PDB file of C-alpha atoms in Angstrom:
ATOM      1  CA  UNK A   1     199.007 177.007 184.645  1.00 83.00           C
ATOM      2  CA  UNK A   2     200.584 174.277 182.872  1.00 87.00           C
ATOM      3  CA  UNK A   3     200.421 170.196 184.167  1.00 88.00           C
ATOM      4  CA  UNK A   4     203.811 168.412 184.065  1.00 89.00           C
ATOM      5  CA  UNK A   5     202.277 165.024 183.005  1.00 90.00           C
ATOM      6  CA  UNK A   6     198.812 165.722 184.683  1.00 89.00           C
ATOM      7  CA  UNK A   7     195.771 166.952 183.156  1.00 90.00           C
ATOM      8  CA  UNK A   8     193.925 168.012 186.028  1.00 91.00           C
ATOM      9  CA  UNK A   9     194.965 169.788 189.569  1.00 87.00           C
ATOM     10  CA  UNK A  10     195.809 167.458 192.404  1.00 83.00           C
ATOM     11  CA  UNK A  11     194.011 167.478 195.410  1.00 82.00           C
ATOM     12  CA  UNK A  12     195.164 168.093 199.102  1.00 77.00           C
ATOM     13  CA  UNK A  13     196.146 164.083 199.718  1.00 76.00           C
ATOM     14  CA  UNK A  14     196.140 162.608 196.729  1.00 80.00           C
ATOM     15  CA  UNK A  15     196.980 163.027 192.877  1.00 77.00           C
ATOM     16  CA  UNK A  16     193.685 164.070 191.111  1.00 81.00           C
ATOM     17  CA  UNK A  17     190.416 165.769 192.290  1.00 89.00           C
ATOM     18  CA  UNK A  18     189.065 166.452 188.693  1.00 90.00           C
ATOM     19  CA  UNK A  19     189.567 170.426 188.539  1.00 92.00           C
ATOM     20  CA  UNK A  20     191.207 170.422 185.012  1.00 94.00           C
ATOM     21  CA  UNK A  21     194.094 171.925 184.222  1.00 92.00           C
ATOM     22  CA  UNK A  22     194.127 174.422 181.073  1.00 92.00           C
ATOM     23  CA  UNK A  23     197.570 172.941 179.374  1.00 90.00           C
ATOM     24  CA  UNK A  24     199.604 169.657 179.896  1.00 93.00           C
ATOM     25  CA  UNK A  25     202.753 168.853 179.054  1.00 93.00           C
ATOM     26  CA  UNK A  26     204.497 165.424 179.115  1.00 94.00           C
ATOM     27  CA  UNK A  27     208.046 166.457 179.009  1.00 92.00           C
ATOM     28  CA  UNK A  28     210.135 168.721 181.557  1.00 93.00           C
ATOM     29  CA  UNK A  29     211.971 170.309 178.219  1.00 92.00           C
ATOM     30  CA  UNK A  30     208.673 171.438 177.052  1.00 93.00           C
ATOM     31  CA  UNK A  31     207.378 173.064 180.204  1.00 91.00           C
ATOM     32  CA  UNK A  32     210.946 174.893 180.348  1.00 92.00           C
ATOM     33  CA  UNK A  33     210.736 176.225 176.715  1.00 92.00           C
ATOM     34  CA  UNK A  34     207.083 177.183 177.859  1.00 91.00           C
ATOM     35  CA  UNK A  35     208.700 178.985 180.296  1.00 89.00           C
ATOM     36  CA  UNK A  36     211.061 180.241 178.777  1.00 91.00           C
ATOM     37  CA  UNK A  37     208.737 182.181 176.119  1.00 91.00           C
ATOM     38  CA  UNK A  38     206.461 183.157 178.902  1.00 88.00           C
ATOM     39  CA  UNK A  39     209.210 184.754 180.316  1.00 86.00           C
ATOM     40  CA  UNK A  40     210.457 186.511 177.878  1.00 88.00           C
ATOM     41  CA  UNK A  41     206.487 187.796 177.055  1.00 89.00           C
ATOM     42  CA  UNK A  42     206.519 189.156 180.427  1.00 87.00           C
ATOM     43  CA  UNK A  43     209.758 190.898 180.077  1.00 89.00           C
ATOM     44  CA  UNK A  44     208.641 192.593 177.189  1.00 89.00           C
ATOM     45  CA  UNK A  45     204.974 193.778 178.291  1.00 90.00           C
ATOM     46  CA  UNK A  46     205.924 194.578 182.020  1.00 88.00           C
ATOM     47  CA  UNK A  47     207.239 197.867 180.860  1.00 89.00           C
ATOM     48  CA  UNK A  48     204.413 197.987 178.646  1.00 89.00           C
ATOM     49  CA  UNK A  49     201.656 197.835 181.689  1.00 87.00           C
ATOM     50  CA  UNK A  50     203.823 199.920 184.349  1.00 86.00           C
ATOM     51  CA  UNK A  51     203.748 202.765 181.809  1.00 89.00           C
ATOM     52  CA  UNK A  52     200.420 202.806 181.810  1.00 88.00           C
ATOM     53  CA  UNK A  53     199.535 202.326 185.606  1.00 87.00           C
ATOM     54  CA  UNK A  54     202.099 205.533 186.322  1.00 86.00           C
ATOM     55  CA  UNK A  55     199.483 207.204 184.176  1.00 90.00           C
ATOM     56  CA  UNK A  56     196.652 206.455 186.632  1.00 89.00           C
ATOM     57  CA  UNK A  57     198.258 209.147 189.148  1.00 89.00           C
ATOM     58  CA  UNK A  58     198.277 207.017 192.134  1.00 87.00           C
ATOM     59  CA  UNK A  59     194.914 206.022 191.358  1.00 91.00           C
ATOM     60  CA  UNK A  60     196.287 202.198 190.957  1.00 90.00           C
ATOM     61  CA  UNK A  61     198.384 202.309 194.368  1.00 89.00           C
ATOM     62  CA  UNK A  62     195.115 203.605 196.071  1.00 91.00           C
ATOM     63  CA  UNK A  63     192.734 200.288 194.624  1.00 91.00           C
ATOM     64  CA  UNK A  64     195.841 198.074 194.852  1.00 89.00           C
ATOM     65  CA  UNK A  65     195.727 198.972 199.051  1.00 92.00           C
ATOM     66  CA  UNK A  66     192.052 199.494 199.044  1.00 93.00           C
ATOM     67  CA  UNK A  67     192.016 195.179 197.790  1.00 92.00           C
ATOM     68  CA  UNK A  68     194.458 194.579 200.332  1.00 93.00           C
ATOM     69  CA  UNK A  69     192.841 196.126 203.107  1.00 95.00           C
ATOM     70  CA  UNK A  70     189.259 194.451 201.931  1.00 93.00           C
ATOM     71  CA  UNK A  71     191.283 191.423 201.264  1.00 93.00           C
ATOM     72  CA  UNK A  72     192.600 190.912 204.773  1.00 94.00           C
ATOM     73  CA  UNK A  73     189.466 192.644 206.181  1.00 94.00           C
ATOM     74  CA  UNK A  74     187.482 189.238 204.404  1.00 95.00           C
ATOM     75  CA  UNK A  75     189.914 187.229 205.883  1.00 93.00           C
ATOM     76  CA  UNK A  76     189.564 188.169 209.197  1.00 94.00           C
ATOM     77  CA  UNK A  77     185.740 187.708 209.524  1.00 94.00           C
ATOM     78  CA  UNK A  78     186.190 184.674 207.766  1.00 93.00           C
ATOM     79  CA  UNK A  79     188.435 183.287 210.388  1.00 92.00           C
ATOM     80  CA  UNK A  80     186.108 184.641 213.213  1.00 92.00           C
ATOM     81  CA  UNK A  81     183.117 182.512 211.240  1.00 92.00           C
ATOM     82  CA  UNK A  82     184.830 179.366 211.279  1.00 90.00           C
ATOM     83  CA  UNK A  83     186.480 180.152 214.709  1.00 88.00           C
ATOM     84  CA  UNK A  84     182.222 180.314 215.678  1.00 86.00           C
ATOM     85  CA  UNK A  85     181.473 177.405 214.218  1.00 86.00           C
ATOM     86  CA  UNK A  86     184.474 175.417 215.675  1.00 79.00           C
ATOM     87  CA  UNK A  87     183.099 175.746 219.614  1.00 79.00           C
TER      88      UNK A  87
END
C-alpha cells in the first residue's frame, strides 16, 4: 500500500482517520516507477509460487474453497447479527 501524497488511510467521509499508511509518495512518477518494479517482481515470482502450489496436489484448491466457504459462511451470520440488532 503506497499513499499518493498522504501518510495515513482516509476515512469513509473525510481525508484522514489516523490508520497510517506503510509508504508515501509525493509524486505520481514515483508511485508509477513503484509500480512498475512491483510489477515486474510479481511477474517474475508468480511462476515461482504456482510451481509450488501444483505441488500441493489439490491440497491448495481444497483450503483455498474451504476459506471461501468459511468466508461467506462468517459473512452470513454476521449479516443475520446486525440484521438482529437493527429491529
Amino acid at each position: 500500500m503506497i499513499g499518493l501524497q498522504t501518510d495515513e488511510f482516509p476515512a469513509f467521509y473525510t481525508r484522514t482517520s489516523g490508520l497510517p499508511i506503510p509508504e508515501k509518495v509525493d509524486s505520481v512518477s514515483t508511485a508509477s516507477e513503484i509500480m512498475q518494479t512491483k510489477w515486474e517482481l510479481g511477474k517474475e515470482v508468480t511462476p515461482f509460487l504456482l510451481s509450488k502450489i501444483e505441488k500441493t496436489g489439490g491440497k491448495s484448491l481444497d483450503a483455498n474453497i474451504a476459506l471461501v466457504k468459511n468466508n461467506a459462511r462468517k459473512a452470513a451470520e454476521l449479516a443475520c447479527e446486525y440484521n438482529y440488532l437493527e429491529q
